[in-house]
PDB file of C-alpha atoms in Angstrom:
ATOM      1  CA  UNK A1101      58.278   8.739  93.467  1.00 47.00           C
ATOM      2  CA  UNK A1102      61.683  10.370  93.111  1.00 44.00           C
ATOM      3  CA  UNK A1103      60.411  12.292  90.116  1.00 48.00           C
ATOM      4  CA  UNK A1104      57.509  13.638  92.157  1.00 46.00           C
ATOM      5  CA  UNK A1105      59.963  14.903  94.785  1.00 43.00           C
ATOM      6  CA  UNK A1106      61.958  16.637  92.080  1.00 46.00           C
ATOM      7  CA  UNK A1107      58.761  18.177  90.751  1.00 46.00           C
ATOM      8  CA  UNK A1108      57.999  19.560  94.205  1.00 45.00           C
ATOM      9  CA  UNK A1109      61.510  20.979  94.454  1.00 45.00           C
ATOM     10  CA  UNK A1110      61.104  22.595  91.057  1.00 44.00           C
ATOM     11  CA  UNK A1111      57.845  24.143  92.249  1.00 43.00           C
ATOM     12  CA  UNK A1112      59.623  25.554  95.268  1.00 50.00           C
ATOM     13  CA  UNK A1113      61.860  27.706  93.116  1.00 49.00           C
ATOM     14  CA  UNK A1114      62.798  31.403  93.297  1.00 49.00           C
ATOM     15  CA  UNK A1115      59.123  32.454  93.402  1.00 47.00           C
ATOM     16  CA  UNK A1116      58.426  30.211  96.373  1.00 46.00           C
ATOM     17  CA  UNK A1117      61.558  31.490  98.085  1.00 49.00           C
ATOM     18  CA  UNK A1118      60.471  35.100  97.493  1.00 46.00           C
ATOM     19  CA  UNK A1119      57.016  34.451  98.967  1.00 47.00           C
ATOM     20  CA  UNK A1120      58.502  32.842 102.073  1.00 49.00           C
ATOM     21  CA  UNK A1121      60.903  35.749 102.512  1.00 50.00           C
ATOM     22  CA  UNK A1122      58.084  38.286 102.135  1.00 52.00           C
ATOM     23  CA  UNK A1123      55.957  36.439 104.680  1.00 51.00           C
ATOM     24  CA  UNK A1124      58.850  36.343 107.130  1.00 54.00           C
ATOM     25  CA  UNK A1125      59.649  40.057 106.882  1.00 59.00           C
ATOM     26  CA  UNK A1126      55.953  41.030 106.711  1.00 61.00           C
ATOM     27  CA  UNK A1127      55.409  39.405 110.098  1.00 68.00           C
ATOM     28  CA  UNK A1128      58.512  41.161 111.435  1.00 71.00           C
ATOM     29  CA  UNK A1129      57.335  44.533 110.114  1.00 74.00           C
ATOM     30  CA  UNK A1130      53.812  44.011 111.512  1.00 75.00           C
ATOM     31  CA  UNK A1131      55.192  43.306 114.970  1.00 77.00           C
ATOM     32  CA  UNK A1132      57.487  46.343 114.920  1.00 82.00           C
ATOM     33  CA  UNK A1133      54.756  48.689 113.668  1.00 85.00           C
ATOM     34  CA  UNK A1134      52.440  47.529 116.469  1.00 87.00           C
ATOM     35  CA  UNK A1135      55.279  47.975 118.963  1.00 89.00           C
ATOM     36  CA  UNK A1136      55.766  51.511 117.617  1.00 89.00           C
ATOM     37  CA  UNK A1137      52.086  52.284 118.250  1.00 93.00           C
ATOM     38  CA  UNK A1138      52.244  50.889 121.785  1.00 93.00           C
ATOM     39  CA  UNK A1139      55.394  52.861 122.593  1.00 93.00           C
ATOM     40  CA  UNK A1140      53.631  56.004 121.409  1.00 94.00           C
ATOM     41  CA  UNK A1141      50.926  55.549 124.094  1.00 96.00           C
ATOM     42  CA  UNK A1142      53.635  55.655 126.752  1.00 95.00           C
ATOM     43  CA  UNK A1143      55.231  58.718 125.167  1.00 94.00           C
ATOM     44  CA  UNK A1144      51.864  60.498 125.069  1.00 96.00           C
ATOM     45  CA  UNK A1145      51.361  59.911 128.788  1.00 95.00           C
ATOM     46  CA  UNK A1146      54.869  61.025 129.699  1.00 95.00           C
ATOM     47  CA  UNK A1147      54.700  64.095 127.428  1.00 94.00           C
ATOM     48  CA  UNK A1148      51.325  65.159 128.811  1.00 94.00           C
ATOM     49  CA  UNK A1149      52.394  64.756 132.429  1.00 94.00           C
ATOM     50  CA  UNK A1150      55.741  66.451 131.760  1.00 91.00           C
ATOM     51  CA  UNK A1151      54.077  69.402 130.046  1.00 91.00           C
ATOM     52  CA  UNK A1152      51.804  70.151 132.970  1.00 92.00           C
ATOM     53  CA  UNK A1153      54.541  69.514 135.520  1.00 90.00           C
ATOM     54  CA  UNK A1154      56.715  72.074 133.733  1.00 84.00           C
ATOM     55  CA  UNK A1155      53.794  74.510 133.642  1.00 86.00           C
ATOM     56  CA  UNK A1156      53.276  74.277 137.411  1.00 87.00           C
ATOM     57  CA  UNK A1157      57.014  74.813 137.849  1.00 82.00           C
ATOM     58  CA  UNK A1158      57.058  77.854 135.550  1.00 77.00           C
ATOM     59  CA  UNK A1159      53.821  79.613 134.546  1.00 78.00           C
ATOM     60  CA  UNK A1160      55.406  81.029 131.376  1.00 78.00           C
ATOM     61  CA  UNK A1161      55.833  77.527 129.986  1.00 82.00           C
ATOM     62  CA  UNK A1162      53.832  77.161 126.704  1.00 84.00           C
ATOM     63  CA  UNK A1163      51.386  74.600 128.070  1.00 89.00           C
ATOM     64  CA  UNK A1164      48.568  75.278 125.580  1.00 92.00           C
ATOM     65  CA  UNK A1165      50.416  74.623 122.285  1.00 91.00           C
ATOM     66  CA  UNK A1166      52.237  71.633 123.759  1.00 93.00           C
ATOM     67  CA  UNK A1167      48.986  70.172 125.116  1.00 94.00           C
ATOM     68  CA  UNK A1168      47.378  70.577 121.692  1.00 96.00           C
ATOM     69  CA  UNK A1169      50.327  68.780 120.090  1.00 96.00           C
ATOM     70  CA  UNK A1170      50.061  65.913 122.593  1.00 96.00           C
ATOM     71  CA  UNK A1171      46.312  65.721 121.971  1.00 97.00           C
ATOM     72  CA  UNK A1172      46.924  65.555 118.219  1.00 97.00           C
ATOM     73  CA  UNK A1173      49.386  62.689 118.687  1.00 97.00           C
ATOM     74  CA  UNK A1174      46.823  60.907 120.873  1.00 97.00           C
ATOM     75  CA  UNK A1175      44.149  61.216 118.178  1.00 97.00           C
ATOM     76  CA  UNK A1176      46.301  60.075 115.270  1.00 97.00           C
ATOM     77  CA  UNK A1177      47.613  57.161 117.303  1.00 97.00           C
ATOM     78  CA  UNK A1178      44.020  55.952 117.641  1.00 97.00           C
ATOM     79  CA  UNK A1179      43.753  56.112 113.847  1.00 96.00           C
ATOM     80  CA  UNK A1180      47.073  54.275 113.531  1.00 95.00           C
ATOM     81  CA  UNK A1181      45.824  51.437 115.729  1.00 94.00           C
ATOM     82  CA  UNK A1182      42.629  51.133 113.670  1.00 94.00           C
ATOM     83  CA  UNK A1183      44.663  51.167 110.462  1.00 92.00           C
ATOM     84  CA  UNK A1184      47.012  48.490 111.776  1.00 90.00           C
ATOM     85  CA  UNK A1185      44.085  46.190 112.597  1.00 89.00           C
ATOM     86  CA  UNK A1186      42.700  46.746 109.098  1.00 89.00           C
ATOM     87  CA  UNK A1187      46.023  45.988 107.400  1.00 84.00           C
ATOM     88  CA  UNK A1188      46.472  42.855 109.491  1.00 83.00           C
ATOM     89  CA  UNK A1189      42.995  41.616 108.509  1.00 84.00           C
ATOM     90  CA  UNK A1190      43.859  41.863 104.803  1.00 78.00           C
ATOM     91  CA  UNK A1191      46.446  39.050 105.152  1.00 70.00           C
ATOM     92  CA  UNK A1192      48.270  40.243 102.034  1.00 63.00           C
ATOM     93  CA  UNK A1193      51.801  39.057 101.212  1.00 60.00           C
ATOM     94  CA  UNK A1194      52.719  42.557 100.042  1.00 67.00           C
ATOM     95  CA  UNK A1195      54.741  44.513 102.619  1.00 76.00           C
ATOM     96  CA  UNK A1196      54.439  47.850 100.799  1.00 81.00           C
ATOM     97  CA  UNK A1197      51.302  48.858 102.696  1.00 84.00           C
ATOM     98  CA  UNK A1198      53.103  48.372 106.014  1.00 84.00           C
ATOM     99  CA  UNK A1199      56.161  50.248 104.731  1.00 86.00           C
ATOM    100  CA  UNK A1200      53.943  53.183 103.726  1.00 89.00           C
ATOM    101  CA  UNK A1201      52.230  52.981 107.106  1.00 91.00           C
ATOM    102  CA  UNK A1202      55.602  53.174 108.859  1.00 90.00           C
ATOM    103  CA  UNK A1203      56.568  56.218 106.743  1.00 93.00           C
ATOM    104  CA  UNK A1204      53.368  58.017 107.748  1.00 94.00           C
ATOM    105  CA  UNK A1205      53.960  57.314 111.435  1.00 94.00           C
ATOM    106  CA  UNK A1206      57.562  58.467 111.481  1.00 94.00           C
ATOM    107  CA  UNK A1207      56.796  61.591 109.420  1.00 94.00           C
ATOM    108  CA  UNK A1208      53.952  62.716 111.688  1.00 96.00           C
ATOM    109  CA  UNK A1209      55.981  61.967 114.810  1.00 96.00           C
ATOM    110  CA  UNK A1210      58.894  64.044 113.554  1.00 95.00           C
ATOM    111  CA  UNK A1211      56.530  66.902 112.722  1.00 95.00           C
ATOM    112  CA  UNK A1212      55.027  66.758 116.223  1.00 96.00           C
ATOM    113  CA  UNK A1213      58.473  66.508 117.808  1.00 95.00           C
ATOM    114  CA  UNK A1214      59.861  69.540 115.991  1.00 94.00           C
ATOM    115  CA  UNK A1215      56.774  71.581 116.843  1.00 92.00           C
ATOM    116  CA  UNK A1216      57.426  70.755 120.495  1.00 92.00           C
ATOM    117  CA  UNK A1217      61.102  71.600 120.053  1.00 90.00           C
ATOM    118  CA  UNK A1218      60.108  74.956 118.543  1.00 87.00           C
ATOM    119  CA  UNK A1219      57.924  75.833 121.540  1.00 86.00           C
ATOM    120  CA  UNK A1220      60.519  74.709 124.103  1.00 84.00           C
ATOM    121  CA  UNK A1221      63.522  76.668 122.923  1.00 79.00           C
ATOM    122  CA  UNK A1222      64.647  75.543 119.495  1.00 80.00           C
ATOM    123  CA  UNK A1223      68.216  74.250 119.372  1.00 81.00           C
ATOM    124  CA  UNK A1224      68.439  74.658 123.156  1.00 78.00           C
ATOM    125  CA  UNK A1225      65.416  72.442 123.737  1.00 83.00           C
ATOM    126  CA  UNK A1226      66.138  69.271 125.722  1.00 83.00           C
ATOM    127  CA  UNK A1227      63.732  67.474 123.365  1.00 89.00           C
ATOM    128  CA  UNK A1228      66.115  67.742 120.403  1.00 90.00           C
ATOM    129  CA  UNK A1229      67.925  64.557 121.397  1.00 89.00           C
ATOM    130  CA  UNK A1230      64.760  62.524 120.760  1.00 92.00           C
ATOM    131  CA  UNK A1231      65.183  63.073 117.013  1.00 93.00           C
ATOM    132  CA  UNK A1232      67.838  60.347 117.153  1.00 93.00           C
ATOM    133  CA  UNK A1233      65.197  57.915 118.406  1.00 91.00           C
ATOM    134  CA  UNK A1234      63.248  58.347 115.152  1.00 91.00           C
ATOM    135  CA  UNK A1235      66.380  57.712 113.122  1.00 94.00           C
ATOM    136  CA  UNK A1236      66.762  54.421 114.975  1.00 92.00           C
ATOM    137  CA  UNK A1237      63.134  53.522 114.261  1.00 88.00           C
ATOM    138  CA  UNK A1238      63.527  54.395 110.579  1.00 90.00           C
ATOM    139  CA  UNK A1239      66.623  52.206 110.430  1.00 89.00           C
ATOM    140  CA  UNK A1240      64.738  49.288 111.995  1.00 84.00           C
ATOM    141  CA  UNK A1241      61.476  49.570 110.080  1.00 83.00           C
ATOM    142  CA  UNK A1242      62.531  50.889 106.686  1.00 86.00           C
ATOM    143  CA  UNK A1243      65.242  50.582 104.058  1.00 87.00           C
ATOM    144  CA  UNK A1244      68.713  52.104 104.623  1.00 89.00           C
ATOM    145  CA  UNK A1245      67.964  54.719 101.956  1.00 91.00           C
ATOM    146  CA  UNK A1246      64.805  55.790 103.782  1.00 91.00           C
ATOM    147  CA  UNK A1247      66.723  56.012 107.037  1.00 93.00           C
ATOM    148  CA  UNK A1248      69.287  58.385 105.527  1.00 94.00           C
ATOM    149  CA  UNK A1249      66.501  60.441 103.903  1.00 94.00           C
ATOM    150  CA  UNK A1250      65.053  60.961 107.375  1.00 95.00           C
ATOM    151  CA  UNK A1251      68.526  61.962 108.545  1.00 95.00           C
ATOM    152  CA  UNK A1252      68.546  64.713 105.937  1.00 94.00           C
ATOM    153  CA  UNK A1253      65.057  65.809 106.988  1.00 94.00           C
ATOM    154  CA  UNK A1254      66.068  65.989 110.652  1.00 95.00           C
ATOM    155  CA  UNK A1255      69.185  67.982 109.820  1.00 94.00           C
ATOM    156  CA  UNK A1256      67.249  70.391 107.593  1.00 94.00           C
ATOM    157  CA  UNK A1257      64.689  70.950 110.349  1.00 93.00           C
ATOM    158  CA  UNK A1258      67.440  71.478 112.920  1.00 92.00           C
ATOM    159  CA  UNK A1259      69.271  73.788 110.525  1.00 90.00           C
ATOM    160  CA  UNK A1260      66.071  75.831 110.224  1.00 88.00           C
ATOM    161  CA  UNK A1261      66.015  76.147 114.016  1.00 84.00           C
ATOM    162  CA  UNK A1262      69.639  77.306 113.961  1.00 82.00           C
ATOM    163  CA  UNK A1263      68.724  79.944 111.366  1.00 84.00           C
ATOM    164  CA  UNK A1264      65.814  81.093 113.521  1.00 79.00           C
ATOM    165  CA  UNK A1265      68.168  81.288 116.473  1.00 72.00           C
ATOM    166  CA  UNK A1266      70.538  83.480 114.480  1.00 73.00           C
ATOM    167  CA  UNK A1267      67.729  85.760 113.295  1.00 74.00           C
ATOM    168  CA  UNK A1268      66.333  86.071 116.858  1.00 64.00           C
ATOM    169  CA  UNK A1269      63.009  84.533 115.794  1.00 64.00           C
ATOM    170  CA  UNK A1270      63.203  82.157 118.760  1.00 60.00           C
ATOM    171  CA  UNK A1271      63.681  82.764 122.443  1.00 57.00           C
ATOM    172  CA  UNK A1272      67.340  82.031 123.207  1.00 52.00           C
ATOM    173  CA  UNK A1273      66.530  79.537 125.966  1.00 50.00           C
ATOM    174  CA  UNK A1274      63.686  77.143 126.809  1.00 51.00           C
ATOM    175  CA  UNK A1275      60.966  78.754 128.925  1.00 47.00           C
ATOM    176  CA  UNK A1276      61.428  76.076 131.577  1.00 52.00           C
ATOM    177  CA  UNK A1277      64.939  77.350 132.269  1.00 50.00           C
ATOM    178  CA  UNK A1278      63.727  80.893 132.943  1.00 49.00           C
ATOM    179  CA  UNK A1279      62.656  79.970 136.476  1.00 47.00           C
ATOM    180  CA  UNK A1280      65.102  81.547 138.986  1.00 49.00           C
ATOM    181  CA  UNK A1281      64.902  78.333 141.010  1.00 47.00           C
ATOM    182  CA  UNK A1282      66.598  76.566 138.077  1.00 46.00           C
ATOM    183  CA  UNK A1283      69.276  79.190 137.531  1.00 45.00           C
ATOM    184  CA  UNK A1284      72.031  76.569 137.692  1.00 44.00           C
ATOM    185  CA  UNK A1285      70.536  75.002 134.544  1.00 45.00           C
ATOM    186  CA  UNK A1286      70.730  78.193 132.497  1.00 47.00           C
ATOM    187  CA  UNK A1287      73.064  77.646 129.551  1.00 51.00           C
ATOM    188  CA  UNK A1288      75.847  80.138 129.078  1.00 48.00           C
ATOM    189  CA  UNK A1289      75.368  82.667 126.286  1.00 50.00           C
ATOM    190  CA  UNK A1290      76.478  81.260 122.952  1.00 57.00           C
ATOM    191  CA  UNK A1291      77.570  83.022 119.805  1.00 67.00           C
ATOM    192  CA  UNK A1292      76.643  81.723 116.386  1.00 70.00           C
ATOM    193  CA  UNK A1293      79.932  79.836 115.991  1.00 77.00           C
ATOM    194  CA  UNK A1294      79.183  77.856 119.157  1.00 75.00           C
ATOM    195  CA  UNK A1295      75.801  76.907 117.717  1.00 78.00           C
ATOM    196  CA  UNK A1296      77.429  75.799 114.458  1.00 81.00           C
ATOM    197  CA  UNK A1297      79.876  73.610 116.377  1.00 84.00           C
ATOM    198  CA  UNK A1298      76.958  72.061 118.250  1.00 84.00           C
ATOM    199  CA  UNK A1299      75.169  71.507 114.945  1.00 87.00           C
ATOM    200  CA  UNK A1300      78.263  69.821 113.481  1.00 89.00           C
ATOM    201  CA  UNK A1301      78.369  67.367 116.396  1.00 91.00           C
ATOM    202  CA  UNK A1302      74.636  66.784 115.971  1.00 91.00           C
ATOM    203  CA  UNK A1303      75.175  65.976 112.284  1.00 92.00           C
ATOM    204  CA  UNK A1304      77.875  63.487 113.241  1.00 93.00           C
ATOM    205  CA  UNK A1305      75.658  61.857 115.861  1.00 92.00           C
ATOM    206  CA  UNK A1306      72.719  61.544 113.455  1.00 94.00           C
ATOM    207  CA  UNK A1307      74.697  59.976 110.603  1.00 93.00           C
ATOM    208  CA  UNK A1308      76.688  57.715 112.922  1.00 94.00           C
ATOM    209  CA  UNK A1309      73.435  56.431 114.435  1.00 93.00           C
ATOM    210  CA  UNK A1310      71.976  55.837 110.954  1.00 92.00           C
ATOM    211  CA  UNK A1311      75.098  54.012 109.764  1.00 93.00           C
ATOM    212  CA  UNK A1312      75.250  51.754 112.824  1.00 92.00           C
ATOM    213  CA  UNK A1313      71.556  50.854 112.898  1.00 90.00           C
ATOM    214  CA  UNK A1314      71.340  50.165 109.158  1.00 90.00           C
ATOM    215  CA  UNK A1315      74.514  48.056 109.272  1.00 89.00           C
ATOM    216  CA  UNK A1316      73.128  45.979 112.119  1.00 86.00           C
ATOM    217  CA  UNK A1317      69.774  45.594 110.363  1.00 81.00           C
ATOM    218  CA  UNK A1318      71.382  44.475 107.090  1.00 78.00           C
ATOM    219  CA  UNK A1319      73.446  41.929 108.988  1.00 78.00           C
ATOM    220  CA  UNK A1320      70.362  40.557 110.750  1.00 75.00           C
ATOM    221  CA  UNK A1321      68.401  40.551 107.488  1.00 69.00           C
ATOM    222  CA  UNK A1322      71.183  38.590 105.786  1.00 70.00           C
ATOM    223  CA  UNK A1323      71.156  36.019 108.579  1.00 66.00           C
ATOM    224  CA  UNK A1324      67.369  35.794 108.234  1.00 63.00           C
ATOM    225  CA  UNK A1325      67.702  34.983 104.544  1.00 65.00           C
ATOM    226  CA  UNK A1326      70.300  32.335 105.388  1.00 63.00           C
ATOM    227  CA  UNK A1327      67.876  30.756 107.861  1.00 66.00           C
ATOM    228  CA  UNK A1328      65.139  30.693 105.219  1.00 62.00           C
ATOM    229  CA  UNK A1329      67.567  29.008 102.814  1.00 67.00           C
ATOM    230  CA  UNK A1330      68.534  26.415 105.423  1.00 69.00           C
ATOM    231  CA  UNK A1331      64.850  25.789 106.154  1.00 66.00           C
ATOM    232  CA  UNK A1332      64.204  25.181 102.468  1.00 68.00           C
ATOM    233  CA  UNK A1333      67.113  22.729 102.238  1.00 68.00           C
ATOM    234  CA  UNK A1334      65.802  20.854 105.278  1.00 72.00           C
ATOM    235  CA  UNK A1335      62.350  20.643 103.688  1.00 66.00           C
ATOM    236  CA  UNK A1336      63.873  19.211 100.507  1.00 67.00           C
ATOM    237  CA  UNK A1337      65.939  16.685 102.471  1.00 69.00           C
ATOM    238  CA  UNK A1338      62.895  15.587 104.467  1.00 72.00           C
ATOM    239  CA  UNK A1339      60.923  15.157 101.249  1.00 69.00           C
ATOM    240  CA  UNK A1340      63.658  12.950  99.765  1.00 66.00           C
ATOM    241  CA  UNK A1341      63.856  10.836 102.899  1.00 68.00           C
ATOM    242  CA  UNK A1342      60.094  10.436 102.926  1.00 73.00           C
ATOM    243  CA  UNK A1343      60.154   9.347  99.278  1.00 67.00           C
ATOM    244  CA  UNK A1344      62.889   6.807  99.945  1.00 66.00           C
ATOM    245  CA  UNK A1345      60.998   5.476 102.954  1.00 70.00           C
ATOM    246  CA  UNK A1346      57.820   5.068 100.848  1.00 66.00           C
ATOM    247  CA  UNK A1347      59.789   3.064  98.285  1.00 65.00           C
TER     248      UNK A1347
END
């Protein structure tokens, strides 16, 4: 009987441990991806309502391109929900499909966000701060390397907006702030050095956010592996006690 217990323990070796770990983190990733999709429904509603509210406040507000962007996000979120249901039905132990799915979501969201930033004033757009939210999501859903890659993407996109600002390709202020009733919100004129200083602080904020969120995630992931190890040891101890009791 003792030998059979040892045989079971031998079977539950590194491969068994790897499968258990993959199942644990697959479930975690599935839940977070679904949460991401549900959060997007709320964002779509808020963005749509905010776009039209801004348009009624100021008729020069670019309501048409922003509405088309919101509609596009609405349509691809429907596809995301269908895709998530399909991936869940496969019941595969491989997490790569969910990782790829998370990459697609974050990439399309960043594209939609920066299109909205472009139409609402570039580097002066109040929407720019929401880029940090996607860095947090990348840090939670993906590997630390992927999170920092998205940091570089965000900074390159923001740097392109700064270049457009310098070359006068963008309006210097968001259209919403052109309303005389909101004159107290008009930003003071900035020279290019002021914009570079702002960009430097933005770089610091982005990388600090990425460092903090990835550090926290790695710490939680390490504790999760410890829990799996403890669970395995408890299973082995229970098997030994059961074998002794049967004797």
